[in-house]
Amino acid sequence: QVRLVESGGGSVQTGGSLRVSCAVSGVNFRHYCLGWFRQAPGKEREGVAFIDNDGSTTYVDSVKGRTTITQNADKTTMFLQIHSLKPEDTAIYTCAARWLTHCPTNPEEYTWWGQGTQVTVSS
């Protein structure tokens, strides 16, 4: 059974950095994609960054250049590091997984979800 548990959210000032983590268990299939999504109040959930079983990464334009998605060596934890945070980065950040290598940005394509962690950026 796939289980995803986020941690590391919090409050940070504009321009600061934050790293959120996602503990991953039960992803025992060869081909998978892990991703981070976020949802701000009153807005739809949007994809942020993705990593597949080969380590290939994808970033959406709004975070590209200031965001890094990684996994630890045994692939039990996924990280999202965001620099130069802006108030518009404020959202609930949730990790998700799907069992195919291709990493779409559409959240409907993902099967398993964590509970989310709040990130608040103050100006």
PDB file of N, CA and C in Angstrom, residues 23-73:
ATOM      1  N   ALA A  23       7.617  11.590   2.957  1.00  0.00           N
ATOM      2  CA  ALA A  23       8.037  10.219   3.225  1.00  0.00           C
ATOM      3  C   ALA A  23       7.225   9.275   2.354  1.00  0.00           C
ATOM      4  N   VAL A  24       7.930   8.465   1.591  1.00  0.00           N
ATOM      5  CA  VAL A  24       7.296   7.604   0.592  1.00  0.00           C
ATOM      6  C   VAL A  24       7.468   6.151   0.996  1.00  0.00           C
ATOM      7  N   SER A  25       6.372   5.412   1.046  1.00  0.00           N
ATOM      8  CA  SER A  25       6.447   3.983   1.310  1.00  0.00           C
ATOM      9  C   SER A  25       5.443   3.254   0.430  1.00  0.00           C
ATOM     10  N   GLY A  26       5.760   2.007   0.116  1.00  0.00           N
ATOM     11  CA  GLY A  26       4.851   1.189  -0.667  1.00  0.00           C
ATOM     12  C   GLY A  26       4.965   1.362  -2.178  1.00  0.00           C
ATOM     13  N   VAL A  27       5.863   2.249  -2.622  1.00  0.00           N
ATOM     14  CA  VAL A  27       6.056   2.416  -4.069  1.00  0.00           C
ATOM     15  C   VAL A  27       7.057   1.356  -4.506  1.00  0.00           C
ATOM     16  N   ASN A  28       6.552   0.144  -4.670  1.00  0.00           N
ATOM     17  CA  ASN A  28       7.419  -0.986  -4.971  1.00  0.00           C
ATOM     18  C   ASN A  28       7.393  -1.363  -6.440  1.00  0.00           C
ATOM     19  N   PHE A  29       6.952  -0.465  -7.291  1.00  0.00           N
ATOM     20  CA  PHE A  29       6.927  -0.747  -8.720  1.00  0.00           C
ATOM     21  C   PHE A  29       8.065  -0.030  -9.417  1.00  0.00           C
ATOM     22  N   ARG A  30       8.470  -0.587 -10.535  1.00  0.00           N
ATOM     23  CA  ARG A  30       9.680  -0.129 -11.219  1.00  0.00           C
ATOM     24  C   ARG A  30       9.510   1.258 -11.817  1.00  0.00           C
ATOM     25  N   HIS A  31       8.362   1.515 -12.382  1.00  0.00           N
ATOM     26  CA  HIS A  31       8.122   2.783 -13.064  1.00  0.00           C
ATOM     27  C   HIS A  31       7.117   3.602 -12.275  1.00  0.00           C
ATOM     28  N   TYR A  32       7.525   4.794 -11.907  1.00  0.00           N
ATOM     29  CA  TYR A  32       6.646   5.648 -11.130  1.00  0.00           C
ATOM     30  C   TYR A  32       7.002   7.112 -11.359  1.00  0.00           C
ATOM     31  N   CYS A  33       6.103   7.943 -10.966  1.00  0.00           N
ATOM     32  CA  CYS A  33       6.335   9.380 -10.944  1.00  0.00           C
ATOM     33  C   CYS A  33       5.849   9.915  -9.611  1.00  0.00           C
ATOM     34  N   LEU A  34       6.676  10.736  -9.002  1.00  0.00           N
ATOM     35  CA  LEU A  34       6.297  11.435  -7.773  1.00  0.00           C
ATOM     36  C   LEU A  34       6.222  12.925  -8.067  1.00  0.00           C
ATOM     37  N   GLY A  35       5.266  13.577  -7.475  1.00  0.00           N
ATOM     38  CA  GLY A  35       5.128  14.995  -7.750  1.00  0.00           C
ATOM     39  C   GLY A  35       4.684  15.793  -6.549  1.00  0.00           C
ATOM     40  N   TRP A  36       4.920  17.096  -6.649  1.00  0.00           N
ATOM     41  CA  TRP A  36       4.409  18.048  -5.658  1.00  0.00           C
ATOM     42  C   TRP A  36       3.355  18.913  -6.331  1.00  0.00           C
ATOM     43  N   PHE A  37       2.254  19.050  -5.639  1.00  0.00           N
ATOM     44  CA  PHE A  37       1.190  19.941  -6.075  1.00  0.00           C
ATOM     45  C   PHE A  37       0.938  20.962  -4.972  1.00  0.00           C
ATOM     46  N   ARG A  38       0.301  22.051  -5.324  1.00  0.00           N
ATOM     47  CA  ARG A  38      -0.069  23.024  -4.317  1.00  0.00           C
ATOM     48  C   ARG A  38      -1.427  23.608  -4.634  1.00  0.00           C
ATOM     49  N   GLN A  39      -2.110  24.033  -3.569  1.00  0.00           N
ATOM     50  CA  GLN A  39      -3.418  24.656  -3.748  1.00  0.00           C
ATOM     51  C   GLN A  39      -3.531  25.842  -2.805  1.00  0.00           C
ATOM     52  N   ALA A  40      -3.679  27.000  -3.413  1.00  0.00           N
ATOM     53  CA  ALA A  40      -3.868  28.227  -2.653  1.00  0.00           C
ATOM     54  C   ALA A  40      -5.360  28.438  -2.413  1.00  0.00           C
ATOM     55  N   PRO A  41      -5.717  29.207  -1.398  1.00  0.00           N
ATOM     56  CA  PRO A  41      -7.134  29.459  -1.116  1.00  0.00           C
ATOM     57  C   PRO A  41      -7.849  30.039  -2.332  1.00  0.00           C
ATOM     58  N   GLY A  42      -8.957  29.432  -2.681  1.00  0.00           N
ATOM     59  CA  GLY A  42      -9.760  29.922  -3.791  1.00  0.00           C
ATOM     60  C   GLY A  42      -9.236  29.582  -5.167  1.00  0.00           C
ATOM     61  N   LYS A  43      -8.161  28.805  -5.216  1.00  0.00           N
ATOM     62  CA  LYS A  43      -7.585  28.442  -6.506  1.00  0.00           C
ATOM     63  C   LYS A  43      -7.580  26.929  -6.692  1.00  0.00           C
ATOM     64  N   GLU A  44      -7.416  26.531  -7.938  1.00  0.00           N
ATOM     65  CA  GLU A  44      -7.344  25.113  -8.236  1.00  0.00           C
ATOM     66  C   GLU A  44      -5.969  24.557  -7.867  1.00  0.00           C
ATOM     67  N   ARG A  45      -5.935  23.276  -7.612  1.00  0.00           N
ATOM     68  CA  ARG A  45      -4.665  22.610  -7.350  1.00  0.00           C
ATOM     69  C   ARG A  45      -3.805  22.661  -8.614  1.00  0.00           C
ATOM     70  N   GLU A  46      -2.519  22.960  -8.449  1.00  0.00           N
ATOM     71  CA  GLU A  46      -1.620  23.018  -9.597  1.00  0.00           C
ATOM     72  C   GLU A  46      -0.352  22.217  -9.316  1.00  0.00           C
ATOM     73  N   GLY A  47       0.193  21.659 -10.381  1.00  0.00           N
ATOM     74  CA  GLY A  47       1.443  20.936 -10.265  1.00  0.00           C
ATOM     75  C   GLY A  47       2.599  21.893 -10.068  1.00  0.00           C
ATOM     76  N   VAL A  48       3.614  21.453  -9.337  1.00  0.00           N
ATOM     77  CA  VAL A  48       4.778  22.285  -9.053  1.00  0.00           C
ATOM     78  C   VAL A  48       6.049  21.663  -9.614  1.00  0.00           C
ATOM     79  N   ALA A  49       6.340  20.425  -9.216  1.00  0.00           N
ATOM     80  CA  ALA A  49       7.567  19.763  -9.638  1.00  0.00           C
ATOM     81  C   ALA A  49       7.356  18.259  -9.584  1.00  0.00           C
ATOM     82  N   PHE A  50       8.130  17.552 -10.434  1.00  0.00           N
ATOM     83  CA  PHE A  50       7.934  16.122 -10.563  1.00  0.00           C
ATOM     84  C   PHE A  50       9.276  15.426 -10.736  1.00  0.00           C
ATOM     85  N   ILE A  51       9.330  14.162 -10.271  1.00  0.00           N
ATOM     86  CA  ILE A  51      10.532  13.353 -10.456  1.00  0.00           C
ATOM     87  C   ILE A  51      10.101  11.927 -10.729  1.00  0.00           C
ATOM     88  N   ASP A  52      10.762  11.282 -11.699  1.00  0.00           N
ATOM     89  CA  ASP A  52      10.371   9.913 -12.017  1.00  0.00           C
ATOM     90  C   ASP A  52      11.416   8.922 -11.532  1.00  0.00           C
ATOM     91  N   ASN A  53      11.186   7.637 -11.812  1.00  0.00           N
ATOM     92  CA  ASN A  53      12.069   6.599 -11.299  1.00  0.00           C
ATOM     93  C   ASN A  53      13.486   6.702 -11.860  1.00  0.00           C
ATOM     94  N   ASP A  54      13.640   7.372 -13.005  1.00  0.00           N
ATOM     95  CA  ASP A  54      14.976   7.564 -13.583  1.00  0.00           C
ATOM     96  C   ASP A  54      15.670   8.804 -13.034  1.00  0.00           C
ATOM     97  N   GLY A  55      14.979   9.551 -12.188  1.00  0.00           N
ATOM     98  CA  GLY A  55      15.543  10.782 -11.656  1.00  0.00           C
ATOM     99  C   GLY A  55      15.321  11.997 -12.518  1.00  0.00           C
ATOM    100  N   SER A  56      14.598  11.844 -13.594  1.00  0.00           N
ATOM    101  CA  SER A  56      14.287  12.995 -14.445  1.00  0.00           C
ATOM    102  C   SER A  56      13.303  13.911 -13.728  1.00  0.00           C
ATOM    103  N   THR A  57      13.545  15.204 -13.859  1.00  0.00           N
ATOM    104  CA  THR A  57      12.723  16.180 -13.140  1.00  0.00           C
ATOM    105  C   THR A  57      12.020  17.133 -14.106  1.00  0.00           C
ATOM    106  N   THR A  58      10.898  17.640 -13.656  1.00  0.00           N
ATOM    107  CA  THR A  58      10.107  18.605 -14.410  1.00  0.00           C
ATOM    108  C   THR A  58       9.616  19.679 -13.458  1.00  0.00           C
ATOM    109  N   TYR A  59       9.666  20.922 -13.913  1.00  0.00           N
ATOM    110  CA  TYR A  59       9.202  22.034 -13.088  1.00  0.00           C
ATOM    111  C   TYR A  59       8.234  22.888 -13.892  1.00  0.00           C
ATOM    112  N   VAL A  60       7.234  23.404 -13.212  1.00  0.00           N
ATOM    113  CA  VAL A  60       6.338  24.332 -13.895  1.00  0.00           C
ATOM    114  C   VAL A  60       7.007  25.697 -13.941  1.00  0.00           C
ATOM    115  N   ASP A  61       6.574  26.522 -14.877  1.00  0.00           N
ATOM    116  CA  ASP A  61       7.244  27.794 -15.125  1.00  0.00           C
ATOM    117  C   ASP A  61       7.275  28.709 -13.902  1.00  0.00           C
ATOM    118  N   SER A  62       6.242  28.661 -13.096  1.00  0.00           N
ATOM    119  CA  SER A  62       6.148  29.586 -11.963  1.00  0.00           C
ATOM    120  C   SER A  62       7.213  29.346 -10.893  1.00  0.00           C
ATOM    121  N   VAL A  63       7.833  28.176 -10.890  1.00  0.00           N
ATOM    122  CA  VAL A  63       8.851  27.875  -9.879  1.00  0.00           C
ATOM    123  C   VAL A  63      10.196  27.524 -10.496  1.00  0.00           C
ATOM    124  N   LYS A  64      10.248  27.441 -11.802  1.00  0.00           N
ATOM    125  CA  LYS A  64      11.467  27.022 -12.483  1.00  0.00           C
ATOM    126  C   LYS A  64      12.605  27.992 -12.171  1.00  0.00           C
ATOM    127  N   GLY A  65      13.771  27.444 -11.883  1.00  0.00           N
ATOM    128  CA  GLY A  65      14.943  28.260 -11.584  1.00  0.00           C
ATOM    129  C   GLY A  65      15.130  28.555 -10.107  1.00  0.00           C
ATOM    130  N   ARG A  66      14.105  28.319  -9.295  1.00  0.00           N
ATOM    131  CA  ARG A  66      14.244  28.560  -7.862  1.00  0.00           C
ATOM    132  C   ARG A  66      13.739  27.384  -7.023  1.00  0.00           C
ATOM    133  N   THR A  67      13.547  26.266  -7.706  1.00  0.00           N
ATOM    134  CA  THR A  67      12.987  25.089  -7.036  1.00  0.00           C
ATOM    135  C   THR A  67      13.765  23.845  -7.432  1.00  0.00           C
ATOM    136  N   THR A  68      13.963  22.955  -6.460  1.00  0.00           N
ATOM    137  CA  THR A  68      14.636  21.692  -6.735  1.00  0.00           C
ATOM    138  C   THR A  68      13.851  20.558  -6.104  1.00  0.00           C
ATOM    139  N   ILE A  69      13.580  19.536  -6.888  1.00  0.00           N
ATOM    140  CA  ILE A  69      12.948  18.329  -6.372  1.00  0.00           C
ATOM    141  C   ILE A  69      13.976  17.215  -6.393  1.00  0.00           C
ATOM    142  N   THR A  70      14.091  16.498  -5.288  1.00  0.00           N
ATOM    143  CA  THR A  70      15.081  15.434  -5.168  1.00  0.00           C
ATOM    144  C   THR A  70      14.510  14.265  -4.363  1.00  0.00           C
ATOM    145  N   GLN A  71      15.226  13.163  -4.420  1.00  0.00           N
ATOM    146  CA  GLN A  71      14.931  12.025  -3.562  1.00  0.00           C
ATOM    147  C   GLN A  71      16.207  11.642  -2.835  1.00  0.00           C
ATOM    148  N   ASN A  72      16.072  11.031  -1.659  1.00  0.00           N
ATOM    149  CA  ASN A  72      17.258  10.515  -1.002  1.00  0.00           C
ATOM    150  C   ASN A  72      17.708   9.227  -1.679  1.00  0.00           C
ATOM    151  N   ALA A  73      18.845   8.709  -1.261  1.00  0.00           N
ATOM    152  CA  ALA A  73      19.478   7.601  -1.984  1.00  0.00           C
ATOM    153  C   ALA A  73      18.599   6.354  -2.024  1.00  0.00           C
TER     154      ALA A  73
END
